[in-house]
Coordinates of C-alpha atoms in Angstrom, one line a residue:
M1 CA -147.6 -16.1 155.4
D2 CA -149.8 -13.2 154.3
L3 CA -146.9 -11.6 152.5
L4 CA -146.1 -14.9 150.8
R5 CA -149.7 -15.4 149.7
T6 CA -149.7 -11.8 148.3
S7 CA -146.5 -12.4 146.5
I8 CA -147.7 -15.7 145.0
S9 CA -151.0 -14.0 144.0
K10 CA -149.2 -11.1 142.2
N11 CA -146.9 -13.5 140.4
Y12 CA -149.8 -15.6 139.3
K13 CA -151.7 -12.6 138.0
L14 CA -148.6 -11.4 136.1
Y15 CA -148.2 -14.9 134.6
I16 CA -151.9 -15.0 133.5
T17 CA -151.6 -11.5 132.0
Q18 CA -148.5 -12.5 130.1
C19 CA -150.1 -15.7 128.8
R20 CA -153.1 -13.7 127.6
R21 CA -150.9 -11.2 125.9
M22 CA -149.0 -13.9 124.1
H23 CA -152.1 -15.5 122.6
L24 CA -150.8 -14.5 119.2
L25 CA -147.7 -16.8 119.7
K26 CA -148.0 -19.4 116.9
K27 CA -145.8 -22.5 116.8
Q28 CA -146.4 -23.6 113.2
A29 CA -145.9 -22.2 109.7
Y30 CA -148.8 -20.8 107.7
I31 CA -149.5 -22.2 104.2
N32 CA -152.8 -22.1 102.3
G33 CA -154.7 -20.8 105.2
Q34 CA -153.6 -23.6 107.5
W35 CA -151.1 -23.9 110.4
V36 CA -148.6 -26.6 109.4
Q37 CA -145.4 -28.4 110.3
S38 CA -142.5 -29.0 108.0
Q39 CA -142.5 -32.2 105.9
S40 CA -139.4 -33.3 107.9
K41 CA -141.1 -32.5 111.2
V42 CA -137.8 -30.9 112.3
L43 CA -138.1 -27.9 114.6
F44 CA -135.7 -25.1 115.6
P45 CA -135.8 -22.8 118.7
V46 CA -136.6 -19.1 118.9
T47 CA -134.9 -17.5 121.8
N48 CA -135.2 -14.3 123.8
P49 CA -131.9 -12.3 123.2
A50 CA -132.1 -10.8 126.7
N51 CA -131.5 -14.1 128.5
D52 CA -131.2 -16.8 125.8
S53 CA -134.3 -18.6 127.0
V54 CA -136.3 -20.6 124.5
I55 CA -139.6 -18.9 123.7
T56 CA -140.9 -21.8 121.6
E57 CA -139.8 -24.1 118.8
I58 CA -141.2 -23.8 115.2
P59 CA -140.9 -25.7 111.9
D60 CA -137.6 -25.8 110.2
M61 CA -138.7 -25.8 106.6
D62 CA -136.6 -26.7 103.6
A63 CA -136.7 -26.3 99.8
H64 CA -139.6 -28.8 99.4
D65 CA -141.8 -26.9 101.8
T66 CA -141.0 -23.7 100.1
K67 CA -141.8 -25.0 96.6
H68 CA -145.2 -26.1 98.0
A69 CA -145.8 -22.6 99.4
V70 CA -144.9 -20.9 96.2
Q71 CA -147.2 -23.2 94.2
V72 CA -150.0 -22.4 96.6
A73 CA -149.4 -18.7 96.2
A74 CA -149.3 -19.1 92.4
N75 CA -152.6 -21.0 92.3
T76 CA -154.3 -18.4 94.5
F77 CA -153.0 -15.6 92.4
Q78 CA -155.3 -16.7 89.5
T79 CA -158.3 -15.8 91.6
W80 CA -157.0 -13.0 93.9
R81 CA -155.8 -10.9 90.9
D82 CA -159.4 -10.7 89.8
T83 CA -160.8 -9.3 93.0
T84 CA -161.9 -5.7 92.9
A85 CA -159.8 -2.9 94.3
K86 CA -162.7 -2.2 96.6
E87 CA -162.7 -5.8 98.0
R88 CA -158.9 -5.8 98.6
S89 CA -159.2 -2.4 100.3
R90 CA -162.0 -3.8 102.6
I91 CA -159.9 -6.8 103.6
L92 CA -156.8 -4.7 104.3
R93 CA -158.8 -2.4 106.4
K94 CA -160.1 -5.3 108.5
W95 CA -156.6 -6.6 108.9
F96 CA -155.6 -3.1 110.1
D97 CA -158.5 -2.9 112.5
L98 CA -157.5 -6.3 114.1
C99 CA -153.8 -5.2 114.4
E100 CA -154.9 -2.0 116.1
K101 CA -157.1 -4.0 118.5
N102 CA -154.2 -6.4 119.2
S103 CA -151.4 -3.8 119.3
E104 CA -150.3 -4.6 122.9
D105 CA -150.3 -8.4 122.2
L106 CA -148.2 -7.8 119.0
A107 CA -145.8 -5.7 121.0
Q108 CA -145.3 -8.4 123.6
V109 CA -144.3 -10.9 120.8
I110 CA -141.9 -8.4 119.2
T111 CA -140.1 -7.7 122.5
A112 CA -139.9 -11.4 123.4
E113 CA -138.1 -12.4 120.3
S114 CA -136.2 -9.2 119.4
G115 CA -135.3 -7.9 122.8
K116 CA -136.3 -4.3 122.1
P117 CA -138.0 -2.3 124.9
L118 CA -141.8 -2.6 125.0
S119 CA -142.1 1.2 124.3
E120 CA -140.2 0.7 121.0
S121 CA -142.2 -2.4 120.2
R122 CA -145.4 -0.5 120.6
G123 CA -144.0 2.2 118.4
E124 CA -143.2 -0.4 115.8
V125 CA -146.7 -1.8 115.8
A126 CA -148.2 1.6 115.4
Y127 CA -145.8 2.2 112.5
G128 CA -146.5 -1.2 110.9
N129 CA -150.2 -0.7 111.3
S130 CA -150.0 2.7 109.5
F131 CA -149.0 0.8 106.3
L132 CA -152.0 -1.4 106.3
E133 CA -154.2 1.6 106.8
W134 CA -152.4 3.5 104.0
F135 CA -152.5 0.6 101.5
A136 CA -156.2 -0.1 102.3
D137 CA -156.8 3.4 100.9
T138 CA -154.2 3.2 98.2
A139 CA -155.7 0.0 96.7
R140 CA -158.4 2.0 95.1
H141 CA -156.1 4.5 93.5
I142 CA -153.9 2.3 91.3
N143 CA -154.7 4.1 88.1
G144 CA -153.7 3.7 84.4
E145 CA -153.4 6.2 81.6
I146 CA -155.0 7.1 78.3
I147 CA -152.4 8.7 76.1
P148 CA -153.2 11.0 73.2
S149 CA -152.8 8.9 70.1
P150 CA -150.7 9.9 67.0
W151 CA -153.3 8.0 64.9
P152 CA -156.8 9.3 64.3
N153 CA -158.5 5.9 64.5
K154 CA -156.5 4.3 67.4
Q155 CA -156.4 4.8 71.2
I156 CA -153.5 4.0 73.6
L157 CA -154.3 2.5 77.0
L158 CA -151.8 1.9 79.8
T159 CA -153.0 -0.3 82.7
R160 CA -151.3 -1.6 85.8
Q161 CA -151.6 -5.3 86.5
P162 CA -150.4 -7.3 89.4
L163 CA -147.1 -9.1 88.6
G164 CA -147.8 -12.4 90.4
V165 CA -146.2 -14.2 93.4
V166 CA -143.9 -12.0 95.5
S167 CA -141.2 -13.6 97.6
V168 CA -141.0 -11.5 100.8
I169 CA -137.8 -11.9 102.8
T170 CA -137.7 -9.7 106.0
P171 CA -135.1 -8.8 108.6
W172 CA -135.1 -9.1 112.4
N173 CA -134.8 -5.4 113.4
F174 CA -138.5 -4.5 112.6
P175 CA -140.0 -7.9 112.3
F176 CA -143.7 -6.7 112.2
A177 CA -143.5 -3.5 110.3
M178 CA -141.4 -4.9 107.5
I179 CA -144.2 -7.5 106.9
T180 CA -147.0 -4.9 106.7
R181 CA -145.0 -2.5 104.6
K182 CA -144.4 -5.1 101.9
V183 CA -147.5 -7.4 102.2
G184 CA -149.9 -4.5 102.5
A185 CA -148.6 -3.0 99.3
L186 CA -148.5 -6.2 97.2
M187 CA -152.0 -7.2 98.4
A188 CA -153.3 -3.8 97.4
A189 CA -151.8 -4.4 93.9
G190 CA -153.5 -7.8 93.6
C191 CA -150.4 -10.0 94.2
T192 CA -150.0 -13.0 96.5
C193 CA -146.9 -13.9 98.6
V194 CA -144.6 -16.3 100.4
I195 CA -142.9 -14.7 103.4
K196 CA -139.6 -15.9 104.9
P197 CA -139.0 -14.0 108.1
S198 CA -135.7 -13.8 109.8
E199 CA -134.8 -17.0 111.8
D200 CA -134.2 -14.7 114.8
T201 CA -137.7 -13.1 114.8
P202 CA -140.2 -15.3 113.0
L203 CA -143.0 -15.1 115.6
S204 CA -144.0 -11.5 114.7
A205 CA -144.6 -12.7 111.1
L206 CA -146.7 -15.6 112.3
A207 CA -148.7 -13.3 114.6
A208 CA -149.3 -10.9 111.7
A209 CA -150.5 -13.9 109.6
E210 CA -152.9 -15.0 112.4
L211 CA -154.5 -11.6 112.4
A212 CA -154.7 -11.6 108.6
H213 CA -156.4 -15.0 108.8
Q214 CA -158.9 -13.6 111.3
A215 CA -159.4 -10.6 109.0
G216 CA -160.6 -13.0 106.2
V217 CA -157.6 -12.8 103.9
P218 CA -158.3 -15.6 101.5
K219 CA -156.2 -18.8 102.0
G220 CA -153.1 -18.8 99.9
V221 CA -152.7 -15.0 99.6
I222 CA -150.3 -14.9 102.5
N223 CA -148.0 -17.8 103.2
V224 CA -145.3 -17.9 105.9
V225 CA -142.3 -20.3 105.6
T226 CA -140.1 -20.5 108.7
A227 CA -136.5 -21.8 108.5
S228 CA -133.4 -21.9 110.6
R229 CA -130.1 -20.3 109.6
K230 CA -129.0 -23.7 108.3
N231 CA -131.9 -24.0 105.8
A232 CA -132.2 -20.3 104.9
P233 CA -130.0 -20.5 101.8
A234 CA -131.9 -23.4 100.3
V235 CA -135.3 -21.7 101.1
G236 CA -134.0 -18.4 99.7
Q237 CA -132.9 -20.0 96.5
V238 CA -136.3 -21.4 95.8
M239 CA -137.9 -18.1 96.6
C240 CA -135.7 -16.4 94.1
E241 CA -135.5 -18.9 91.3
D242 CA -138.9 -20.6 91.1
H243 CA -140.5 -19.8 87.8
S244 CA -143.8 -18.9 89.6
V245 CA -142.2 -16.1 91.5
G246 CA -142.5 -12.7 89.8
C247 CA -140.7 -10.5 92.3
I248 CA -138.3 -10.7 95.2
S249 CA -138.9 -8.1 98.0
F250 CA -136.0 -8.0 100.5
T251 CA -135.0 -5.8 103.4
G252 CA -131.6 -6.6 104.9
S253 CA -127.8 -6.3 104.4
T254 CA -126.2 -5.2 101.2
H255 CA -124.2 -8.4 101.1
V256 CA -127.3 -10.7 101.1
G257 CA -129.1 -8.3 98.8
K258 CA -126.4 -8.8 96.2
I259 CA -126.7 -12.6 96.4
L260 CA -130.5 -12.5 96.0
Y261 CA -130.1 -10.0 93.1
G262 CA -127.9 -12.5 91.4
L263 CA -130.3 -15.3 91.9
A264 CA -133.2 -13.2 90.6
A265 CA -131.2 -12.2 87.5
K266 CA -131.3 -15.9 86.3
G267 CA -135.0 -15.5 85.7
V268 CA -134.9 -11.7 85.0
K269 CA -137.3 -11.2 87.9
R270 CA -138.3 -7.9 89.4
V271 CA -136.6 -7.0 92.7
A272 CA -137.4 -4.5 95.4
L273 CA -134.3 -4.2 97.6
E274 CA -134.0 -2.1 100.7
L275 CA -130.4 -2.6 101.8
G276 CA -127.9 -1.3 104.2
G277 CA -127.0 2.3 104.9
N278 CA -124.2 4.5 106.3
A279 CA -126.1 7.6 107.1
P280 CA -124.4 10.9 107.7
F281 CA -125.8 13.3 110.3
I282 CA -124.5 16.7 109.4
V283 CA -124.7 19.6 111.8
F284 CA -123.8 23.1 110.5
A285 CA -122.9 26.1 112.6
S286 CA -126.3 27.7 112.2
A287 CA -128.1 24.7 113.6
D288 CA -130.1 24.7 116.8
I289 CA -127.7 22.5 118.8
E290 CA -130.2 21.4 121.5
H291 CA -132.7 20.3 118.8
A292 CA -129.9 18.6 116.8
V293 CA -128.8 16.6 119.9
D294 CA -132.4 15.6 120.6
Q295 CA -132.8 14.4 117.0
A296 CA -129.4 12.7 117.1
M297 CA -130.6 10.5 120.0
L298 CA -133.6 9.4 117.8
A299 CA -131.5 8.9 114.7
K300 CA -128.8 6.9 116.4
F301 CA -130.3 5.0 119.4
R302 CA -133.8 4.0 118.1
N303 CA -133.9 0.2 118.4
N304 CA -130.5 0.4 120.0
G305 CA -128.9 1.5 116.7
Q306 CA -130.2 -1.5 114.8
A307 CA -131.9 0.4 112.0
C308 CA -130.9 0.7 108.3
I309 CA -131.6 4.4 108.4
G310 CA -129.7 4.9 111.7
A311 CA -127.1 7.7 111.7
N312 CA -123.6 6.3 111.5
R313 CA -121.3 9.3 111.0
F314 CA -121.9 12.5 112.9
L315 CA -120.3 15.3 110.9
I316 CA -120.2 18.4 113.1
H317 CA -119.0 21.9 112.0
E318 CA -115.8 22.9 113.8
D319 CA -117.5 26.0 115.3
V320 CA -120.1 23.9 117.2
Y321 CA -118.2 20.6 117.5
D322 CA -117.2 20.8 121.2
K323 CA -120.7 22.0 122.3
F324 CA -122.5 19.3 120.3
V325 CA -120.2 16.5 121.6
K326 CA -120.5 17.7 125.2
E327 CA -124.3 17.8 124.9
F328 CA -124.5 14.5 123.1
K329 CA -122.4 12.7 125.7
A330 CA -124.6 14.1 128.5
R331 CA -127.8 13.0 126.7
I332 CA -126.4 9.5 126.1
G333 CA -125.6 9.2 129.8
S334 CA -129.0 10.3 131.0
K335 CA -131.3 8.8 128.3
C336 CA -129.8 5.5 127.3
I337 CA -131.0 3.0 129.9
L338 CA -129.8 -0.5 129.1
G339 CA -131.7 -3.6 130.2
P340 CA -134.2 -6.3 129.2
G341 CA -137.0 -4.9 127.1
T342 CA -139.8 -5.8 129.6
K343 CA -138.3 -3.8 132.4
E344 CA -139.9 -0.4 133.1
G345 CA -137.8 2.6 132.0
V346 CA -135.4 0.7 129.8
T347 CA -134.7 2.5 126.5
C348 CA -132.0 0.2 125.0
G349 CA -132.3 -3.6 124.9
P350 CA -129.8 -6.3 123.9
L351 CA -128.4 -6.7 120.4
V352 CA -130.3 -9.4 118.6
N353 CA -127.7 -12.2 118.6
L354 CA -124.1 -13.0 119.4
E355 CA -123.0 -12.4 115.8
Q356 CA -124.3 -8.9 115.9
A357 CA -122.8 -8.2 119.3
K358 CA -119.3 -9.4 118.2
K359 CA -119.6 -7.2 115.0
V360 CA -120.4 -4.1 117.0
S361 CA -117.7 -4.6 119.6
G362 CA -115.2 -5.5 116.9
L363 CA -115.8 -2.3 115.1
V364 CA -115.3 -0.3 118.3
D365 CA -112.1 -2.2 119.2
D366 CA -110.7 -1.7 115.7
A367 CA -111.3 2.1 115.9
V368 CA -109.8 2.4 119.4
S369 CA -106.7 0.5 118.3
K370 CA -106.3 3.0 115.4
G371 CA -106.6 6.1 117.6
A372 CA -110.3 6.7 118.3
K373 CA -111.2 7.9 121.8
V374 CA -114.1 6.6 123.8
L375 CA -116.1 9.3 125.5
A376 CA -119.0 7.0 126.6
G377 CA -119.6 3.2 126.7
G378 CA -117.3 1.2 124.5
K379 CA -117.8 -2.2 126.3
F380 CA -120.3 -4.9 127.1
A381 CA -122.5 -4.6 130.2
T382 CA -121.7 -8.1 131.2
E383 CA -123.7 -7.9 134.4
L384 CA -126.9 -7.8 132.2
G385 CA -125.9 -10.6 129.7
N386 CA -123.7 -11.4 126.7
K387 CA -125.5 -9.2 124.2
F388 CA -125.9 -5.9 126.1
Y389 CA -123.5 -3.3 124.6
E390 CA -123.2 0.1 126.2
S391 CA -124.4 3.1 124.3
T392 CA -121.1 4.4 122.9
L393 CA -119.7 7.7 121.7
L394 CA -116.4 7.9 119.8
I395 CA -114.3 10.9 118.7
N396 CA -111.1 11.1 116.7
V397 CA -112.5 8.7 114.1
K398 CA -110.6 8.6 110.8
P399 CA -111.5 7.3 107.3
D400 CA -109.1 4.3 107.6
M401 CA -111.1 2.8 110.4
N402 CA -113.6 0.1 109.6
I403 CA -116.3 1.9 111.7
F404 CA -116.1 4.8 109.2
T405 CA -116.9 2.7 106.1
E406 CA -119.1 -0.1 107.5
E407 CA -122.7 0.0 108.7
I408 CA -122.5 -0.3 112.5
F409 CA -126.0 -1.5 113.2
G410 CA -125.5 -1.0 116.9
P411 CA -125.5 1.7 119.6
V412 CA -122.3 3.4 118.5
A413 CA -122.0 7.1 117.4
T414 CA -118.9 8.4 115.8
C415 CA -118.2 12.2 115.6
L416 CA -116.0 13.9 113.0
K417 CA -115.2 17.6 112.6
F418 CA -115.5 19.5 109.3
K419 CA -114.7 23.0 108.1
N420 CA -117.2 23.9 105.4
E421 CA -120.1 22.7 103.3
A422 CA -117.9 21.3 100.5
E423 CA -115.9 19.1 103.0
A424 CA -119.1 17.9 104.6
L425 CA -120.5 16.8 101.3
K426 CA -117.2 15.1 100.3
I427 CA -117.2 13.1 103.6
A428 CA -120.9 12.3 103.5
N429 CA -120.9 11.0 99.9
S430 CA -117.7 9.0 100.3
T431 CA -119.6 5.7 100.6
R432 CA -121.3 3.2 98.3
S433 CA -124.3 3.3 100.5
G434 CA -127.1 5.8 99.7
L435 CA -130.1 5.3 101.9
A436 CA -130.8 8.1 104.5
S437 CA -129.0 11.3 105.4
Y438 CA -129.7 14.0 108.0
V439 CA -128.9 17.7 107.8
F440 CA -129.3 20.4 110.5
T441 CA -129.1 24.0 109.4
K442 CA -131.1 27.3 109.7
D443 CA -129.8 28.4 106.3
L444 CA -132.6 27.7 103.8
G445 CA -130.4 27.9 100.7
Q446 CA -128.0 25.5 102.4
A447 CA -130.8 23.1 103.1
F448 CA -131.8 23.0 99.4
R449 CA -128.2 22.6 98.3
M450 CA -127.6 19.7 100.6
S451 CA -130.8 18.0 99.6
Q452 CA -129.7 18.3 95.9
K453 CA -126.1 17.3 96.4
L454 CA -126.3 14.5 99.0
E455 CA -126.1 11.2 97.2
F456 CA -128.8 9.5 99.2
G457 CA -132.4 8.4 98.4
M458 CA -133.7 10.2 101.5
V459 CA -132.7 13.5 103.1
A460 CA -134.2 14.8 106.4
I461 CA -133.7 18.5 107.1
N462 CA -133.7 19.3 110.9
D463 CA -135.3 15.9 111.8
G464 CA -134.0 12.6 113.0
I465 CA -137.0 10.5 112.0
L466 CA -138.1 10.4 108.4
S467 CA -140.0 7.1 107.8
A468 CA -143.8 7.0 107.4
A469 CA -146.4 5.3 105.3
E470 CA -147.0 8.3 103.0
P471 CA -143.5 9.1 101.6
A472 CA -141.5 6.9 99.2
F473 CA -138.8 5.0 101.3
G474 CA -135.7 3.7 99.6
G475 CA -132.1 4.2 98.6
I476 CA -129.7 4.6 95.7
K477 CA -126.3 3.1 94.9
E478 CA -125.8 -0.1 96.9
S479 CA -128.6 0.7 99.3
G480 CA -131.3 -0.7 97.1
I481 CA -133.7 -0.6 94.2
G482 CA -137.3 0.5 94.3
R483 CA -139.4 2.3 96.9
E484 CA -141.7 1.3 99.8
G485 CA -144.6 3.2 101.2
S486 CA -146.6 5.8 99.2
L487 CA -148.3 5.0 95.9
H488 CA -144.9 4.1 94.5
G489 CA -144.7 1.3 97.0
V490 CA -147.8 -0.4 95.5
E491 CA -146.6 0.3 91.9
E492 CA -143.5 -1.7 92.6
Y493 CA -145.7 -4.8 92.5
T494 CA -147.4 -4.0 89.1
D495 CA -146.5 -4.3 85.5
I496 CA -147.6 -1.7 83.0
K497 CA -149.5 -3.2 80.1
Y498 CA -149.9 -1.2 76.8
T499 CA -153.0 -1.9 74.9
L500 CA -153.5 -0.5 71.4
M501 CA -157.2 -0.1 70.5
S502 CA -157.4 0.1 66.7
G503 CA -160.1 0.0 64.0
L504 CA -162.2 2.4 66.0
D505 CA -163.6 3.9 62.8
K506 CA -164.7 0.6 61.4

């Protein structure tokens, strides 16, 4: 009986602790500073991908709800735009402070709905918070220009003004950080927003909104519309086509980005698109192989491969190919621990949904059927559930395989051999994607040549992690338009106004 009482006591304490940590779990949408239901009162479930259990049900909003949210944001913009940069900075700083204070609670929400390990969720919160801190400072450094005039009695002024309501559409892989990276920037610029989070991970957005509310963000500046996959197209159409919207900020797949870009074109609206990637990870003969393998683990298996900047194609010089592949396989075997995100020691959680799980397994099966060889993984860990895919290493990958040309977005690394720098560049650039790329070399001249010739918006030399609040994050070609983070990330949400001051000699 004593053992039974002890067990019950421990379970009860664990339950109470989990309840306290989930106090940021909101069950309603957030519009005009209030927690609201949809007009239809219809709800949809948010599930835990590790076991398919329902976490909660939230409002399934439609086009009418979205129009209302956009109008609220448009009305609020008329006053928010006139707040001082100092005031916006103060509010963002307070939001940052509250997110820092509630970091563990935010991480619990992220893990519950996305499945990622708690250690990664904590990392995401720290990363997301860094944007609020950065933009709190940046708000006071959005400067204009005075240009030397060609006329003796006139002066040319360029000022940056907020462009209005921003429609923010965010993905499921970093559900908190993608909110702060976008909303922190647009608020610093003086804009308001309507956020439509992924239907798979809306709770992180609502938790962020709750902390923004506590921080004193004025009602109507941030609005969160929640919708199921069924209603997402109608909601997205309003967010792109409503005349009150000045910009669409989207992170997600290239396919969806093109659709939103087309909708935005009807109103000639500004877009900030951070789309898919197909990142090369290039290892030259001079590289420190142990370091390259360490960084490969970060570049590939962070968030179980579900990252737009995740390395897809590992291009290894023929002189070090066997050594790299051997070390990489060993590291995957020892470091990739698959399981539910709440379990101690787990480094790789489930894929976010069945659709994603089928896509990843389909790409591997296609590659194997065309001659690729599996050195590690290559199958579902069915004993854990239906969305746990083993960390996988493939060799003998060829350009005619789908896995070579498509973004994997899962825990699958493909290794290819190259002979020289020119061949590595040809293979790396043979994609319409142009987001991130990684190069490992001790040759300084080679590092600069690769940086110049790689057709990607971001190049990391001897590092597998390149994202932070300070640099300008973004891609070229079909990987997007615009930049996030840095001062450039704020300027995306401003228009340049030219004012000519004349008659100064009268």
